[in-house]
Coordinates of N, CA and C in Angstrom, one line a residue:
M1 N 0.8 -1.2 0.0 CA 0.0 0.1 0.1 C 0.8 1.2 0.1
I2 N 0.8 2.2 -0.8 CA 1.4 3.5 -0.9 C 0.4 4.5 -0.8
I3 N 0.7 5.5 0.3 CA -0.2 6.7 0.7 C 0.9 7.8 0.3
N4 N 0.5 8.8 -0.8 CA 1.2 9.9 -1.0 C 0.0 11.0 -0.7
A5 N 0.6 12.0 0.3 CA -0.3 12.9 0.8 C 0.8 14.4 0.6
T6 N -0.1 15.3 0.2 CA 0.7 16.6 0.3 C 0.5 17.4 1.8
G7 N -0.5 16.7 2.4 CA -0.8 17.4 3.8 C -0.5 16.5 4.8
N8 N -1.3 16.5 6.1 CA -0.9 15.8 7.1 C -1.7 14.4 7.2
I9 N -1.4 13.3 7.6 CA -2.1 12.2 8.2 C -2.2 12.0 9.4
S10 N -3.3 11.6 9.8 CA -3.4 11.3 11.2 C -4.5 10.3 11.4
A11 N -4.2 9.5 12.5 CA -5.2 8.4 13.2 C -5.1 8.4 14.4
S12 N -6.3 8.5 14.9 CA -6.6 8.6 16.6 C -7.6 7.7 17.1
G13 N -7.5 7.1 18.4 CA -8.6 6.4 19.1 C -8.9 5.0 18.5
Q14 N -10.4 4.9 19.1 CA -10.8 3.6 18.6 C -12.1 3.7 17.8
T15 N -12.3 2.5 17.0 CA -13.8 2.4 16.4 C -14.8 2.3 17.5
K16 N -16.2 2.4 16.9 CA -17.4 2.2 17.7 C -17.2 0.6 18.7
N17 N -16.6 -0.3 17.9 CA -16.4 -1.7 18.3 C -15.3 -1.7 19.3
G18 N -14.6 -0.7 19.7 CA -13.6 -0.9 20.5 C -12.2 -1.3 20.0
R19 N -12.0 -1.5 18.6 CA -10.7 -1.8 17.9 C -10.1 -0.5 17.6
N20 N -8.7 -0.5 17.8 CA -8.0 0.7 17.4 C -7.9 0.9 16.2
S21 N -7.9 2.3 15.8 CA -8.1 2.8 14.3 C -6.6 2.9 14.0
G22 N -6.4 3.1 12.6 CA -5.0 3.2 11.9 C -4.9 2.7 10.7
I23 N -3.9 2.5 10.1 CA -3.7 1.8 8.9 C -3.0 0.5 8.8
F24 N -3.5 -0.5 8.4 CA -3.3 -1.9 8.4 C -2.8 -2.6 7.2
S25 N -2.0 -3.7 7.1 CA -1.8 -4.5 6.0 C -1.7 -6.0 6.6
G26 N -2.4 -6.9 6.3 CA -1.9 -8.2 7.4 C -2.5 -9.3 6.4
V27 N -2.0 -10.5 7.0 CA -2.6 -11.9 6.6 C -3.0 -12.5 8.0
G28 N -4.2 -12.9 8.1 CA -4.8 -13.6 9.2 C -4.2 -15.0 9.4
S29 N -4.4 -15.6 10.4 CA -3.8 -17.0 10.9 C -4.2 -18.1 10.0
S30 N -5.2 -18.0 9.4 CA -5.5 -19.1 8.4 C -4.9 -18.8 7.0
G31 N -4.5 -17.7 6.7 CA -4.0 -17.2 5.5 C -2.5 -17.7 5.0
V32 N -2.5 -17.9 3.7 CA -1.3 -17.9 3.1 C -0.8 -17.0 2.1
G33 N 0.6 -16.7 2.3 CA 1.2 -15.6 1.6 C 1.4 -14.3 2.3
N34 N 2.1 -13.6 1.6 CA 2.8 -12.4 2.4 C 1.8 -11.2 2.4
A35 N 2.1 -10.7 3.5 CA 1.3 -9.4 3.7 C 1.9 -8.2 3.0
G36 N 1.2 -7.1 2.4 CA 1.8 -6.1 1.6 C 2.5 -5.1 2.6
G37 N 3.5 -4.3 2.2 CA 4.2 -3.2 2.9 C 3.3 -2.1 2.9
I38 N 3.5 -1.2 3.7 CA 3.1 0.2 3.9 C 4.1 1.1 3.6
Q39 N 3.9 2.0 2.6 CA 4.9 3.3 2.5 C 4.1 4.5 2.4
I40 N 4.2 5.4 3.3 CA 3.8 6.9 3.7 C 4.8 7.9 3.2
N41 N 4.3 8.8 2.5 CA 5.0 9.9 2.1 C 3.8 11.0 2.5
A42 N 4.2 11.9 3.4 CA 3.3 12.8 3.7 C 4.0 14.1 4.5
R43 N 3.1 15.1 4.7 CA 3.8 16.5 5.4 C 4.4 15.8 6.8
S44 N 3.2 15.3 7.5 CA 3.6 14.9 9.0 C 2.6 13.5 8.9
L45 N 3.0 12.7 10.1 CA 2.1 11.6 10.3 C 1.8 11.6 12.0
S46 N 0.6 11.6 12.2 CA 0.3 11.5 13.7 C -0.4 10.2 14.1
L47 N -0.1 9.5 15.2 CA -0.8 8.7 15.8 C -1.0 8.7 17.0
S48 N -2.3 8.6 17.5 CA -2.5 9.2 18.9 C -3.6 8.3 19.4
N49 N -3.8 8.4 20.6 CA -4.7 7.6 21.6 C -4.9 6.2 21.0
G50 N -3.8 5.3 21.0 CA -3.9 4.1 20.4 C -3.9 3.8 19.2
A51 N -3.8 4.5 18.3 CA -3.9 4.4 16.8 C -2.6 3.6 16.4
I52 N -2.8 2.6 15.5 CA -1.8 1.7 15.0 C -1.4 1.7 13.6
L53 N -0.1 1.8 13.2 CA 0.2 1.5 11.9 C 0.9 0.2 11.9
S54 N 0.3 -0.9 11.0 CA 0.7 -2.3 11.2 C 1.0 -2.8 9.8
A55 N 2.0 -3.5 9.6 CA 1.8 -4.6 8.7 C 2.3 -6.0 9.3
N56 N 1.5 -7.0 9.3 CA 1.6 -8.2 10.1 C 1.3 -9.4 9.5
S57 N 1.8 -10.3 9.9 CA 1.5 -11.7 9.1 C 1.3 -12.8 10.2
E58 N 0.2 -13.2 10.5 CA -0.3 -14.3 11.5 C -0.2 -15.4 10.7
G59 N -0.2 -15.5 9.5 CA -0.2 -16.8 8.7 C 1.7 -17.3 8.5
T60 N 1.6 -18.3 7.4 CA 2.9 -18.5 7.3 C 3.8 -17.6 6.4
G61 N 3.1 -16.8 5.9 CA 3.9 -15.7 5.2 C 4.6 -14.6 5.6
A62 N 5.5 -13.8 5.1 CA 6.1 -12.6 5.7 C 5.1 -11.5 5.7
A63 N 5.7 -10.5 6.8 CA 5.0 -9.2 6.7 C 5.6 -8.4 6.1
G64 N 4.9 -7.3 5.4 CA 5.5 -6.4 4.6 C 6.5 -5.2 5.3
N65 N 7.2 -4.5 4.8 CA 7.9 -3.7 5.5 C 6.9 -2.2 5.8
I66 N 7.4 -1.3 6.6 CA 6.9 -0.2 6.9 C 7.9 0.9 6.6
E67 N 7.6 1.8 5.7 CA 8.3 3.1 5.4 C 7.5 4.3 5.5
V68 N 8.0 5.2 6.4 CA 7.3 6.5 6.5 C 8.3 7.6 6.3
T69 N 8.1 8.5 5.4 CA 8.9 9.8 5.3 C 7.9 10.9 5.2
T70 N 8.4 11.9 6.0 CA 7.6 13.1 6.3 C 8.8 14.2 5.9
V71 N 8.1 15.4 5.8 CA 8.7 16.6 5.5 C 8.9 17.5 6.9
K72 N 7.9 17.1 7.7 CA 7.7 18.0 8.8 C 8.3 17.0 10.1
E73 N 7.3 16.1 10.4 CA 7.6 15.4 11.5 C 6.5 14.0 11.8
I74 N 7.1 13.1 12.8 CA 6.3 11.9 13.0 C 6.0 12.1 14.5
V75 N 4.6 12.3 14.8 CA 4.3 12.8 16.1 C 3.7 11.5 16.8
P76 N 4.7 11.3 18.1 CA 4.4 10.1 19.0 C 3.5 10.6 20.1
A77 N 2.2 10.2 19.9 CA 1.3 10.5 21.0 C 0.4 9.4 21.3
R78 N 1.2 8.6 22.1 CA 0.4 7.1 22.3 C -0.1 6.3 21.4
G79 N 0.5 6.5 20.2 CA 0.2 5.5 18.9 C 1.4 4.5 18.9
W80 N 1.1 3.5 18.0 CA 2.1 2.5 17.7 C 2.2 2.2 16.4
I81 N 3.6 2.0 16.0 CA 4.0 1.3 14.7 C 4.9 0.0 15.2
F82 N 4.0 -0.9 14.3 CA 4.1 -2.4 14.7 C 4.4 -3.2 13.4
N83 N 5.5 -4.0 13.6 CA 5.6 -4.8 12.5 C 6.5 -6.1 12.9
E84 N 5.9 -7.1 12.9 CA 6.4 -8.5 14.0 C 7.3 -9.3 13.1
K85 N 7.3 -9.2 11.7 CA 8.3 -9.9 10.7 C 8.9 -9.3 9.6
G86 N 8.9 -8.1 9.8 CA 9.3 -7.1 8.9 C 10.5 -5.9 9.4
E87 N 10.8 -4.9 8.7 CA 11.4 -3.8 9.1 C 10.6 -2.6 8.9
V88 N 11.0 -1.6 9.7 CA 10.3 -0.2 10.0 C 11.5 0.6 9.9
V89 N 11.1 1.8 8.7 CA 12.1 3.0 8.6 C 11.3 4.1 8.8
L90 N 11.8 5.0 9.6 CA 10.9 6.2 9.7 C 12.1 7.4 9.3
T91 N 11.8 8.3 8.4 CA 12.5 9.5 8.2 C 11.8 10.6 8.3
A92 N 12.1 11.7 9.0 CA 11.7 13.0 9.1 C 12.6 14.0 8.7
Y93 N 12.1 15.1 8.0 CA 13.1 15.8 7.3 C 12.8 17.3 8.2
D94 N 13.7 17.6 8.8 CA 13.7 18.8 9.7 C 13.8 20.1 9.0
V95 N 13.0 20.9 8.4 CA 13.3 22.2 7.7 C 14.0 23.2 8.4
N96 N 14.0 23.3 9.7 CA 14.9 24.1 10.5 C 16.3 23.8 10.5
S97 N 16.8 22.7 10.3 CA 17.9 22.3 10.5 C 18.5 21.7 9.1
A98 N 17.8 21.5 8.1 CA 17.9 21.0 6.9 C 18.7 19.8 7.0
E99 N 18.4 19.0 7.7 CA 18.9 17.7 8.1 C 17.7 16.5 8.2
F100 N 18.1 15.1 8.0 CA 17.2 14.4 8.0 C 17.3 13.5 9.3
Q101 N 16.5 13.3 10.0 CA 16.3 12.5 11.1 C 15.8 11.0 10.7
R102 N 16.6 10.1 11.0 CA 16.1 8.8 10.6 C 16.3 7.7 11.7
Q103 N 15.2 7.0 11.8 CA 15.3 5.8 12.8 C 14.8 4.6 12.1
Y104 N 15.8 3.3 12.1 CA 15.7 2.3 11.5 C 15.6 1.2 12.5
L105 N 14.5 0.4 12.5 CA 14.1 -0.5 13.6 C 14.3 -1.9 12.9
R106 N 15.1 -2.8 13.3 CA 15.3 -4.1 12.6 C 14.3 -5.0 13.3
Q107 N 14.0 -6.2 12.6 CA 13.2 -7.4 13.0 C 13.8 -7.8 14.3
N108 N 13.4 -8.1 15.4 CA 13.7 -9.1 16.4 C 12.6 -9.9 16.8
S109 N 12.8 -10.7 17.8 CA 12.0 -11.7 18.5 C 10.6 -11.1 18.9
A110 N 10.8 -9.8 19.2 CA 9.6 -9.0 20.0 C 8.9 -8.3 19.0
G111 N 9.4 -8.3 17.7 CA 9.0 -7.6 16.6 C 9.4 -6.1 16.6
C112 N 9.1 -5.0 15.7 CA 9.4 -3.9 15.6 C 8.4 -2.9 16.2
R113 N 8.7 -2.1 17.1 CA 7.8 -1.2 17.6 C 8.3 0.2 17.8
A114 N 7.4 1.0 17.6 CA 8.0 2.6 17.7 C 6.9 3.5 18.4
F115 N 7.4 4.5 19.1 CA 6.5 5.2 19.8 C 6.3 4.6 21.0

């Protein structure tokens, strides 16, 4: 999944059924095959109040990678980025210092989590 936005992207809170809101790509436990990755390019990304950005595979296949690139910021406000079987790359461009701030999380036994 590729999301290209000239503005801000945000997810917050839960649905009426109590499920966390967010952006998801995944394969269920009875599924066969790989989950797709998630690539987000935006001005900023905000995940708050339990919102999740997740690429996950509960089946036999691999999870896709998560890549987020922003020209402003990635806002950590009680949100989660989760990838149990893939990689997470976060890149935020700070226009005040003209430098990239990059966080690269590799897969480990507990999965990749940020925020």
